[in-house]
XYZ file of N, CA and C in Angstrom:
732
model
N -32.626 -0.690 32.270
C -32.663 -1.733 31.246
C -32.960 -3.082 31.908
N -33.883 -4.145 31.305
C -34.380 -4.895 31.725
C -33.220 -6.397 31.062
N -33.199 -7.396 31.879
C -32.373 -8.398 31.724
C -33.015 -9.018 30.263
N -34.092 -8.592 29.729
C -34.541 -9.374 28.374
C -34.175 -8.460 27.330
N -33.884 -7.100 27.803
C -33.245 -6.249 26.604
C -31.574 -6.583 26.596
N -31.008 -7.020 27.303
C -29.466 -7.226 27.413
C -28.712 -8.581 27.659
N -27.709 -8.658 26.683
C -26.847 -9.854 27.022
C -25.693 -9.259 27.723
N -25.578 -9.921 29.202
C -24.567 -10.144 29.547
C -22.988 -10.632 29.053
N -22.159 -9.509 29.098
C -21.109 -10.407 27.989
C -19.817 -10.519 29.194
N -20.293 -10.095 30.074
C -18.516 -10.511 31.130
C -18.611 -9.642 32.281
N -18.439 -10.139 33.655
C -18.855 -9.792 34.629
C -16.963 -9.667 35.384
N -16.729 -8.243 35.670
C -15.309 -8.193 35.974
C -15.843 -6.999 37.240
N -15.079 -5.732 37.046
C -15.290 -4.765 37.673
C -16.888 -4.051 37.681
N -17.005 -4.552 35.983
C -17.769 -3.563 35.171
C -18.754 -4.555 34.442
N -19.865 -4.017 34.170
C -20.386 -4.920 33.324
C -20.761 -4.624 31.652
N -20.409 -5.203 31.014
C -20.114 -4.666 29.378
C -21.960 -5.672 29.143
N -22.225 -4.830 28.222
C -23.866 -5.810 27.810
C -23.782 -4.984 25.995
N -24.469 -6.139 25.438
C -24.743 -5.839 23.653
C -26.505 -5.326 24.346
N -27.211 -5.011 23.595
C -28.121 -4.315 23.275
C -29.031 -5.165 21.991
N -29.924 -5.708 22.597
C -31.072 -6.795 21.324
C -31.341 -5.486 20.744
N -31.477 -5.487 19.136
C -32.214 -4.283 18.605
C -31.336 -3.091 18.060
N -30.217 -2.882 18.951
C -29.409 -1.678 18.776
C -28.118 -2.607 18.199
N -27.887 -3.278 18.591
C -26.261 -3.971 18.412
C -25.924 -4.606 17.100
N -24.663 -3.557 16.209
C -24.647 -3.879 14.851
C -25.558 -3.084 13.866
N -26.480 -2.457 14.329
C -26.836 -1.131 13.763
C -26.317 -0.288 13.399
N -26.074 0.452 12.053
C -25.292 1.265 11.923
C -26.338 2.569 11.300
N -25.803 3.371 12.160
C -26.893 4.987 11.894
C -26.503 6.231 11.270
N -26.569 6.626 10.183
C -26.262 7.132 9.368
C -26.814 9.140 9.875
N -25.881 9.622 9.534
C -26.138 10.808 10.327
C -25.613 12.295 9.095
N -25.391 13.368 8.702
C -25.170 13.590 8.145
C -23.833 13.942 7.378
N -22.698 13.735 8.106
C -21.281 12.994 7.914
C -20.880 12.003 8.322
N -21.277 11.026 8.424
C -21.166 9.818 8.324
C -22.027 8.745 9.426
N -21.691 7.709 9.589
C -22.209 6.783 10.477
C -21.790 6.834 12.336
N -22.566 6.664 12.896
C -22.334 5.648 14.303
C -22.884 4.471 15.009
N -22.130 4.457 15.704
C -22.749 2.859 15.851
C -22.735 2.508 17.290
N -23.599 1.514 17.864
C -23.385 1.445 19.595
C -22.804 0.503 19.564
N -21.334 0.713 20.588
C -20.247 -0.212 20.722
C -20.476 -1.069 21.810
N -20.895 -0.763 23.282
C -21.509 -1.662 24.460
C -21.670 -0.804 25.512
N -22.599 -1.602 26.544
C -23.116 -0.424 27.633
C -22.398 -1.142 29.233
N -21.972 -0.447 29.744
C -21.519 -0.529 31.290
C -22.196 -0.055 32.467
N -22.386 -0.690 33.624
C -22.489 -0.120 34.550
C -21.277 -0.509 35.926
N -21.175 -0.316 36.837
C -20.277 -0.468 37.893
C -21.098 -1.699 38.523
N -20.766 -3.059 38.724
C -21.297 -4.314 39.321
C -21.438 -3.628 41.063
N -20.453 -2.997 41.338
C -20.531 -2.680 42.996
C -21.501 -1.695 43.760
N -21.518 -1.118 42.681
C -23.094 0.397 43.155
C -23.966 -0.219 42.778
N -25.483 0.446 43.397
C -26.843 0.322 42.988
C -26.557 1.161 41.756
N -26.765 0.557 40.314
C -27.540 1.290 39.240
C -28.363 2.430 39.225
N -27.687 3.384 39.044
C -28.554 4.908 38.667
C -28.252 5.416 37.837
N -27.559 4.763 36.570
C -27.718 5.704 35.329
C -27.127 4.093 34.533
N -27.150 4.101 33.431
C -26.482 3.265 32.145
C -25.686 4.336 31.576
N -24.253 3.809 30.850
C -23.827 3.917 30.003
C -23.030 3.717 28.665
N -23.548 4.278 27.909
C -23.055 3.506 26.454
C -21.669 4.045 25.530
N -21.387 3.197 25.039
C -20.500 3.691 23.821
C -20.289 3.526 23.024
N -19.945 4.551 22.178
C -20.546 4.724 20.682
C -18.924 4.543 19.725
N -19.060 4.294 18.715
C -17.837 4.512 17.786
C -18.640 5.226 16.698
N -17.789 6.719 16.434
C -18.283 7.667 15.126
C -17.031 7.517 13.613
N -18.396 7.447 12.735
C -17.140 7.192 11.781
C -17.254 8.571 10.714
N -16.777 9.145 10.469
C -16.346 10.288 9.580
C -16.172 10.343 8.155
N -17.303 10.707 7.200
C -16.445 10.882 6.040
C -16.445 12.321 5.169
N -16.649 13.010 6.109
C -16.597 14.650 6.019
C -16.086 15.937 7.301
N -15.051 16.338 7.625
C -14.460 16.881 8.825
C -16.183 18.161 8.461
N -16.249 18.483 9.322
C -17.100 19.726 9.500
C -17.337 20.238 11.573
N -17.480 21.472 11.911
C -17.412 22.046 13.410
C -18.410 21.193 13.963
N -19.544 20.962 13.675
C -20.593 20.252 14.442
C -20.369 18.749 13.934
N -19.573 17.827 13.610
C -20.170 16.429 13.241
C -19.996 15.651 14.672
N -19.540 15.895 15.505
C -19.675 15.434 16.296
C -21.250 15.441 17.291
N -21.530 16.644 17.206
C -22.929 17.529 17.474
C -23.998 16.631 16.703
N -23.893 16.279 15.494
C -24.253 15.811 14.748
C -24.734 13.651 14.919
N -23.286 13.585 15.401
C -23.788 12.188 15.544
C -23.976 11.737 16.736
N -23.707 12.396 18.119
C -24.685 12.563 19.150
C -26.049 12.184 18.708
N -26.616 13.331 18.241
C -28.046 13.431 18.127
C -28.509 12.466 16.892
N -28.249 11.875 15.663
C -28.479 10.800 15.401
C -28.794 10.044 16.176
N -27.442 9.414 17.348
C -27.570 8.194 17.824
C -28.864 8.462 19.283
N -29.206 9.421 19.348
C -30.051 9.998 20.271
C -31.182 9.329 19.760
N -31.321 10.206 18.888
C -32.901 9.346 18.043
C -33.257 8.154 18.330
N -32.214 7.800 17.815
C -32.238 6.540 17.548
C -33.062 5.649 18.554
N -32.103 6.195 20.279
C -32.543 5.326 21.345
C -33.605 5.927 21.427
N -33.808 6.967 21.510
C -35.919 7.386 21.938
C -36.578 6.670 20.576
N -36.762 6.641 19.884
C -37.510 5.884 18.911
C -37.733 4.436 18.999
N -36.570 3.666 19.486
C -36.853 2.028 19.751
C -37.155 2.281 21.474
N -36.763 3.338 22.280
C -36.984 2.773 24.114
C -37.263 4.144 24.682
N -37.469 5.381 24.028
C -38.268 6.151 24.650
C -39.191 6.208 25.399
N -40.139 5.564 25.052
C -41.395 4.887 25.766
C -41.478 4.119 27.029
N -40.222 3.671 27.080
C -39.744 2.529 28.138
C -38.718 3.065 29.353
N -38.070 4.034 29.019
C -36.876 4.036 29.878
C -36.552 5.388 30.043
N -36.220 6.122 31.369
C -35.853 7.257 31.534
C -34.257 8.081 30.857
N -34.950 8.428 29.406
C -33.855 8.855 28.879
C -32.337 9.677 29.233
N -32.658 10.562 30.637
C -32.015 11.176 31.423
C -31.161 10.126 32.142
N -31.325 9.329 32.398
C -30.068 8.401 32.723
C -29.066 7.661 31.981
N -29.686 7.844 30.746
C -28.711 6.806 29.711
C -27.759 8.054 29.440
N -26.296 7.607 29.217
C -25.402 8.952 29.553
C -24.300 7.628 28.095
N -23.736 8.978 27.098
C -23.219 8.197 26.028
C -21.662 8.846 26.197
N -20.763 7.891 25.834
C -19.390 8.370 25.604
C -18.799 7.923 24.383
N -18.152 8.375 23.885
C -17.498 8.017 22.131
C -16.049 7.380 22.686
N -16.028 6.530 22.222
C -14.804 5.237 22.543
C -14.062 5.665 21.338
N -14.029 5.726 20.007
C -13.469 5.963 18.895
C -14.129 6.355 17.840
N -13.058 7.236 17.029
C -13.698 8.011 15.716
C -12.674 7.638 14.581
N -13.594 7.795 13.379
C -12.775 7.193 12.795
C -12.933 7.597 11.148
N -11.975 8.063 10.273
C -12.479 8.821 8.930
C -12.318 7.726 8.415
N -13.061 7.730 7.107
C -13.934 6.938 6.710
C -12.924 7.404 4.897
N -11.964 6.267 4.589
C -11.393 6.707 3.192
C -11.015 5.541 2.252
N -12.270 5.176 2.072
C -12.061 3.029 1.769
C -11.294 3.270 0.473
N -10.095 2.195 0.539
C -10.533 1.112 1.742
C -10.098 1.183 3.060
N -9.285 2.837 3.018
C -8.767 2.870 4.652
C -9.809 3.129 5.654
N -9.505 3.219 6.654
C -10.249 3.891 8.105
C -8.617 4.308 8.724
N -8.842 5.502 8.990
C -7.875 5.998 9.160
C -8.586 6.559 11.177
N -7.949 6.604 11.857
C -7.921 6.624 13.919
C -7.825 8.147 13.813
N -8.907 8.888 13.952
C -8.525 10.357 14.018
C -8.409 10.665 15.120
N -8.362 9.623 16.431
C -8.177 10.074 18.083
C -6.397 10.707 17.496
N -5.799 10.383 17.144
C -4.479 11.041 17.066
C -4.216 12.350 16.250
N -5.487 13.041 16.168
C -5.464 14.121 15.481
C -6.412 15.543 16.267
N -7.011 14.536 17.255
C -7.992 15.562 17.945
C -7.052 16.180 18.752
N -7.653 17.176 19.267
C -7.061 17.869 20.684
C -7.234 17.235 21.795
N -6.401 17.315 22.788
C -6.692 16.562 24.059
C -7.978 17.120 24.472
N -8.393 18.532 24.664
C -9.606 18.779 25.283
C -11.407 17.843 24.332
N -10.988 18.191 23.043
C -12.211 16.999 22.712
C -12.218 15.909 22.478
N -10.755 15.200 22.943
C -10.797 13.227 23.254
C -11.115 13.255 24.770
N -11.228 14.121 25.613
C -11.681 13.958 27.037
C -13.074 14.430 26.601
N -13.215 15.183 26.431
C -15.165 15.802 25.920
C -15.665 14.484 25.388
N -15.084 13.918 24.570
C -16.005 13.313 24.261
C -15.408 11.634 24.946
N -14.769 11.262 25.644
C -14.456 10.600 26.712
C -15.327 10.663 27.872
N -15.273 11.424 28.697
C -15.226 11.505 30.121
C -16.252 12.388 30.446
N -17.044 13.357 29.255
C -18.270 14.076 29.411
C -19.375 13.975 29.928
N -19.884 12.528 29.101
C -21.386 11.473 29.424
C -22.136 12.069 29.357
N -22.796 13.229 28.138
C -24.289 13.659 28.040
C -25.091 12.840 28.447
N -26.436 13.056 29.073
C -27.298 12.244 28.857
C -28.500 12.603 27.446
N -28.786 11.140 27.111
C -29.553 11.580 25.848
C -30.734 12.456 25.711
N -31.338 12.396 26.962
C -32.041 13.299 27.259
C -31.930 14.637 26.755
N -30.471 15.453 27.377
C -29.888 16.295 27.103
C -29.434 16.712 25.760
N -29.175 15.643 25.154
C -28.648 16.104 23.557
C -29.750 16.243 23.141
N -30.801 15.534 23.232
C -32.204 15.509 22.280
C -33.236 17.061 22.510
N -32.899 17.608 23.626
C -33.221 19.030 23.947
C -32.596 19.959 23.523
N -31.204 19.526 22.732
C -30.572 20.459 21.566
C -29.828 21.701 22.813
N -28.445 22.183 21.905
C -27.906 22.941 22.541
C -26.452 22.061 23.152
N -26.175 20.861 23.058
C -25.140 19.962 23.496
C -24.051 20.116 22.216
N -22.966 20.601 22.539
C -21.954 20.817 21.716
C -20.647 20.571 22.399
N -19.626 19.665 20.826
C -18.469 19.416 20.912
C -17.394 19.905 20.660
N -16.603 20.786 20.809
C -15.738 22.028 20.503
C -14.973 21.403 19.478
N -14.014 20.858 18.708
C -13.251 20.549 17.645
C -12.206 21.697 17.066
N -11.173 21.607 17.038
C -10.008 22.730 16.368
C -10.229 21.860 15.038
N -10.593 22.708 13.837
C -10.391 22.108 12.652
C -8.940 21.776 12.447
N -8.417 22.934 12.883
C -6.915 23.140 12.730
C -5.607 21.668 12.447
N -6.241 20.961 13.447
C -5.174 20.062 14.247
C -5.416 18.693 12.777
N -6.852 18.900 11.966
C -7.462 17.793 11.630
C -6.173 17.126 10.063
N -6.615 16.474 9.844
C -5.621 15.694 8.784
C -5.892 16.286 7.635
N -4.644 16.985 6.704
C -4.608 17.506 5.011
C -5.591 16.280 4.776
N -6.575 16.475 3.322
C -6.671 14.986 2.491
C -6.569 15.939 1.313
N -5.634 15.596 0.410
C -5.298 16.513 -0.794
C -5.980 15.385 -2.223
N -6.065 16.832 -2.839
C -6.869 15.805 -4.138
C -6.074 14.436 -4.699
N -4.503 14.465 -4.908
C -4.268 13.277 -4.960
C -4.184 12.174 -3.814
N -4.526 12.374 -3.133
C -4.523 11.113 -1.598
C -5.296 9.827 -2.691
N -6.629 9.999 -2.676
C -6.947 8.637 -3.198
C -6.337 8.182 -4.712
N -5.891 9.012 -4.977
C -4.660 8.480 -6.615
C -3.722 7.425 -5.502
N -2.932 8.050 -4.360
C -2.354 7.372 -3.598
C -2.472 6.260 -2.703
N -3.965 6.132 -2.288
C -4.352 4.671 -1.786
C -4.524 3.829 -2.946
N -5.271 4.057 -4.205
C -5.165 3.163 -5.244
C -3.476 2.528 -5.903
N -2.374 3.538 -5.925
C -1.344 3.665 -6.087
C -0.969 2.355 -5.190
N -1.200 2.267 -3.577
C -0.694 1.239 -2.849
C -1.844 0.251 -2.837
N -2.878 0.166 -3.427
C -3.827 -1.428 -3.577
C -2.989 -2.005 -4.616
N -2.684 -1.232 -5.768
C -1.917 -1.691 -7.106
C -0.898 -2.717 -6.706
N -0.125 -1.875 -5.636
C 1.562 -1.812 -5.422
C 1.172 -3.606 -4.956
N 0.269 -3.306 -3.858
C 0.266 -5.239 -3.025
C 0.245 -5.997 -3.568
N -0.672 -5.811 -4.583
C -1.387 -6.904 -5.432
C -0.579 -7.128 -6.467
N 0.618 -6.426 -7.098
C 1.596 -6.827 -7.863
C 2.434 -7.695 -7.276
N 2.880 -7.124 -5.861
C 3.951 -7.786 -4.889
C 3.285 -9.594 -4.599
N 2.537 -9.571 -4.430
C 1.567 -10.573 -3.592
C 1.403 -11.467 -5.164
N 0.769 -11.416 -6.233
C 1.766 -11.633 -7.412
C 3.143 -12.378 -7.712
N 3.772 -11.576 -7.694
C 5.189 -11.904 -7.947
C 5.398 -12.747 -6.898
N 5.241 -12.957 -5.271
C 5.793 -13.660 -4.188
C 4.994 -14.800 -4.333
N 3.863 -14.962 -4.781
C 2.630 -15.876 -4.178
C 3.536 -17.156 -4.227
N 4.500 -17.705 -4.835
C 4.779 -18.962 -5.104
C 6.487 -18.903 -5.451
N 6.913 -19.755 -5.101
C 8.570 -19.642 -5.432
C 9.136 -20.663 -4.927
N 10.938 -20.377 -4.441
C 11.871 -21.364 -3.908
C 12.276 -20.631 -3.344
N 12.749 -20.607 -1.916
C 13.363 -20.160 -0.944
C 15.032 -20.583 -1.283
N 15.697 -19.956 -0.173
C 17.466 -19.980 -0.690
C 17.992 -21.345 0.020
N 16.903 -22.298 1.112
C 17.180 -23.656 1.328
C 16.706 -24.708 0.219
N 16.598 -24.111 -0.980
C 15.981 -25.204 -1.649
C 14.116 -25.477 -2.277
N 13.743 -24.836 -0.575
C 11.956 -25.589 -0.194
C 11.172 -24.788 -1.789
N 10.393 -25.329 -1.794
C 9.306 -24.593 -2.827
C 8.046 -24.164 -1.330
N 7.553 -22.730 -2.026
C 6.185 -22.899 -1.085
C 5.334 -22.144 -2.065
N 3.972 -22.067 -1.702
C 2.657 -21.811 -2.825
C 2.020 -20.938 -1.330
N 1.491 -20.042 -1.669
C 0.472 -18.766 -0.412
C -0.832 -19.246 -0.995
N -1.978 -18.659 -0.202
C -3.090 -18.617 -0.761
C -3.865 -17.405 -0.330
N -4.173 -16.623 -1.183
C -4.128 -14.961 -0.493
C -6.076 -15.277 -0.148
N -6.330 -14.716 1.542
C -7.154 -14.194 2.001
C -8.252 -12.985 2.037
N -6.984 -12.207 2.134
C -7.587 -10.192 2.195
C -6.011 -9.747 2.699
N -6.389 -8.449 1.841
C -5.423 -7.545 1.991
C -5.851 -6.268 2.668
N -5.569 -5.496 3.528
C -5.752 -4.238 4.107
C -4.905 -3.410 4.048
N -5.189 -1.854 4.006
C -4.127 -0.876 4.061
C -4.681 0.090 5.579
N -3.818 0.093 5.861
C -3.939 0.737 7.215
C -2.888 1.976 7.320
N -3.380 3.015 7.942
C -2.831 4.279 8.175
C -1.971 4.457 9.245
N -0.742 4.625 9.072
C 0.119 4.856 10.612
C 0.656 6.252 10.387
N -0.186 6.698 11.630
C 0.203 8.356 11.844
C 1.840 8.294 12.691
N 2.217 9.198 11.714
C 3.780 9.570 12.024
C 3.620 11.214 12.755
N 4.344 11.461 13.599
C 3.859 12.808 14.054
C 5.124 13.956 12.896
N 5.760 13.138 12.698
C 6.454 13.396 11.324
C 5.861 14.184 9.709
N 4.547 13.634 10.174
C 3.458 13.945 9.060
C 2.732 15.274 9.309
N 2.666 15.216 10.423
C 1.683 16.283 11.023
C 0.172 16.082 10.268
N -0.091 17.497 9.398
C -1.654 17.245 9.132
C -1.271 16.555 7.834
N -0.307 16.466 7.229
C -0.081 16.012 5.417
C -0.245 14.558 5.678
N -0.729 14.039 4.786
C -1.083 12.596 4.441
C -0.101 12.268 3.051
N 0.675 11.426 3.769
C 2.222 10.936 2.804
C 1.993 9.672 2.269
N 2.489 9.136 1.264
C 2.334 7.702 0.786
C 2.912 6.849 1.758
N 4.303 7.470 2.061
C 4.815 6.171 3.384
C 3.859 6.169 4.927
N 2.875 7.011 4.691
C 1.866 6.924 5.604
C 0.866 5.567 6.263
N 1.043 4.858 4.964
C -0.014 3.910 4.330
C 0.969 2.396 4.148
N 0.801 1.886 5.345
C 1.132 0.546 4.841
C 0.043 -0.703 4.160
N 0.759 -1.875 3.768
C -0.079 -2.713 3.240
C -0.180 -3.942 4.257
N -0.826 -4.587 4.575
C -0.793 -5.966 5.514
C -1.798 -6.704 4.702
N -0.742 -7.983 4.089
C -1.555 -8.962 3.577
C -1.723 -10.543 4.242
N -3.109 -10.837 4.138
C -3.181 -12.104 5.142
C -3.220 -13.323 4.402
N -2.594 -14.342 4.106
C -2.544 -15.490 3.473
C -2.213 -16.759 4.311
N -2.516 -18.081 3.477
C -2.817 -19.247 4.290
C -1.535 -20.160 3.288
N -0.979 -20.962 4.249
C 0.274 -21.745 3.419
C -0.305 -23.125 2.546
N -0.089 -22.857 1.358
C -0.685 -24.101 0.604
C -0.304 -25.887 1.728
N -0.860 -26.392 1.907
C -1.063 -27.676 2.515
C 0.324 -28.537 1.859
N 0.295 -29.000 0.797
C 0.809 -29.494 -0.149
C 2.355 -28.584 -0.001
N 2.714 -27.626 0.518
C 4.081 -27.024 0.984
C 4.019 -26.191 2.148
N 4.697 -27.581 3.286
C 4.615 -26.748 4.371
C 5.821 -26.461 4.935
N 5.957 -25.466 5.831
C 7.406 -24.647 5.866
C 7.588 -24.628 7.860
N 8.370 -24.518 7.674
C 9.255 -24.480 9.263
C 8.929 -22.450 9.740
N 9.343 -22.837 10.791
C 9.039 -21.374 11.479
C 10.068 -20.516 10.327
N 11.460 -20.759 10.275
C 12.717 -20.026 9.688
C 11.783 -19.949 8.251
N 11.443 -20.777 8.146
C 11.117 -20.616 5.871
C 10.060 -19.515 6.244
N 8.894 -19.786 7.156
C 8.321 -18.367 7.228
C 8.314 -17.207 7.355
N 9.583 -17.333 8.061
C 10.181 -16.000 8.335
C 10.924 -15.411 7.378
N 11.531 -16.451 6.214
C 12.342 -15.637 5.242
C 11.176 -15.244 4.364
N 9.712 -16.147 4.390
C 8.842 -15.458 3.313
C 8.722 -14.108 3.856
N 8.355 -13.788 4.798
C 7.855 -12.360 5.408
C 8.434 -11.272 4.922
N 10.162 -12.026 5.381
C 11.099 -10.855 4.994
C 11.141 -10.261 2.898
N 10.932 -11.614 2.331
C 10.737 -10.874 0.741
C 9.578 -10.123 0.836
N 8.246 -9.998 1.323
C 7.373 -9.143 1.298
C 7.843 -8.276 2.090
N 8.716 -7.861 2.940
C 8.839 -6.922 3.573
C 10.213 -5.375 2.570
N 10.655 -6.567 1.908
C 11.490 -6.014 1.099
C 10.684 -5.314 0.754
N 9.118 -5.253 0.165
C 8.422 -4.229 -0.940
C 7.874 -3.689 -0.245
N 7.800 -3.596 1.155
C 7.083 -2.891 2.108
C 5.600 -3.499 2.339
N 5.782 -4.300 2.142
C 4.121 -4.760 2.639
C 4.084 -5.936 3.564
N 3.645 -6.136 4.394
C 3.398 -7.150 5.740
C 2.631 -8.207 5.641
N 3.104 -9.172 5.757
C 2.755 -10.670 5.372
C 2.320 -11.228 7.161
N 0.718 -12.037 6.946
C 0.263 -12.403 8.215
C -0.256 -13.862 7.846
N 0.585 -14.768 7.918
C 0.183 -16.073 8.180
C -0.823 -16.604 8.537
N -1.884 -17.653 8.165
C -3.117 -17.857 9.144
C -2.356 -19.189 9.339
N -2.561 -19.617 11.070
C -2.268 -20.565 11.833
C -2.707 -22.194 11.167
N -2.392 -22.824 11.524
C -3.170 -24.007 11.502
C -4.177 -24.632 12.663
């Protein structure tokens, strides 16, 4: 790779570079998307191979999707730098995967088997190699996460739940007296795997984290913030302050 195809983004052990052309691309494959996350080489060796990494996002479990978005993101690079660059050296590793259940994204590294978070860790096909077909990722369906027909009754169930809470809290009097006013940002629901859960996907699975900004016009001490947190925490949902 040539210094006009790459930005330098931080020079440590390693060198991390974005990709003009590729970076922020998102490649659509036949269960879902991937995307190129950044490329490394070792600053201390002579350069003899690049490598990249990818984040896969999931919105269908199936034996090959991994197989699958390999070779997407394969394409991809022979089609814009085939022409240019010895494909046999560019060597790809998957940094993170991720199911795809908006508005969640739910971390399925905590669901794989150790043998295919190292496969697809520490493997490094080269693209070369995947694009000659025959490169495969082993996967235990087994281990993978229930999604039962009511799950998304149940993420809608907890968008409802915030947005009532967030509601009712947005504005009030604290037990010193203060009045304060929020000003809501974005709300996210995020998935915390309990090993408690195993493969079932539970409502207390699913928390809420809402991000809001303190009206100007009522401003509060560290303690008043902290008692706001705690009434949103009463309903289970997580209150994130934006700074000044």
């Amino acid at each position: 790779m040539t210094m006009k195809l790459i930005d330098i983004l931080n020079e440590e052990t390693q060198i991390k570079r974005e990709i003009k052309g590729l970076t922020g691309v998102v490649i659509p494959f036949e269960y879902g998307t991937v995307m190129f996350h950044y490329m490394t080489h070792d600053t201390e060796e002579e350069i003899t191979e690049e490598e990249m990494s990818i984040v896969i996002n999931i919105d269908k479990f199936r034996p090959d999707m991994f197989d699958k978005a390999y070779l997407a993101f394969s394409q991809k690079i022979q089609s814009l730098y085939g022409n240019q660059y010895d494909l046999s050296r560019i060597k790809l590793k998957c940094d993170g995967v991720y199911l795809e259940m908006k508005p969640i994204v739910m971390n399925l590294n905590n669901y794989l088997s150790v043998a295919t978070k190292n496969t697809l860790r520490y493997d490094k096909p080269s693209v070369e190699k995947i694009l000659k077909g025959g490169y495969h990722v082993e996967v235990n369906m087994d281990l993978l996460p229930h999604i039962s027909d009511d799950m998304y009754d149940i993420i809608k169930k907890k968008e409802e739940h915030s947005k009532m809470v967030f509601e009712f809290l947005k504005d009030g009097t604290l037990n010193n007296g203060t009045s304060y006013k929020l000003i809501f940002i974005e709300d996210s629901l995020i998935h915390d795997h309990k090993e408690s859960s195993g493969r079932h996907l539970d409502y207390s699975d699913i928390n809420v984290d809402i991000y809001v900004e303190i009206d100007k016009d009522f401003p509060l001490t560290t303690e008043e913030k902290d008692e706001v947190k705690n009434m949103f925490k009463m309903y289970d949902v997580k209150l994130f302050m934006k700074r000044d």
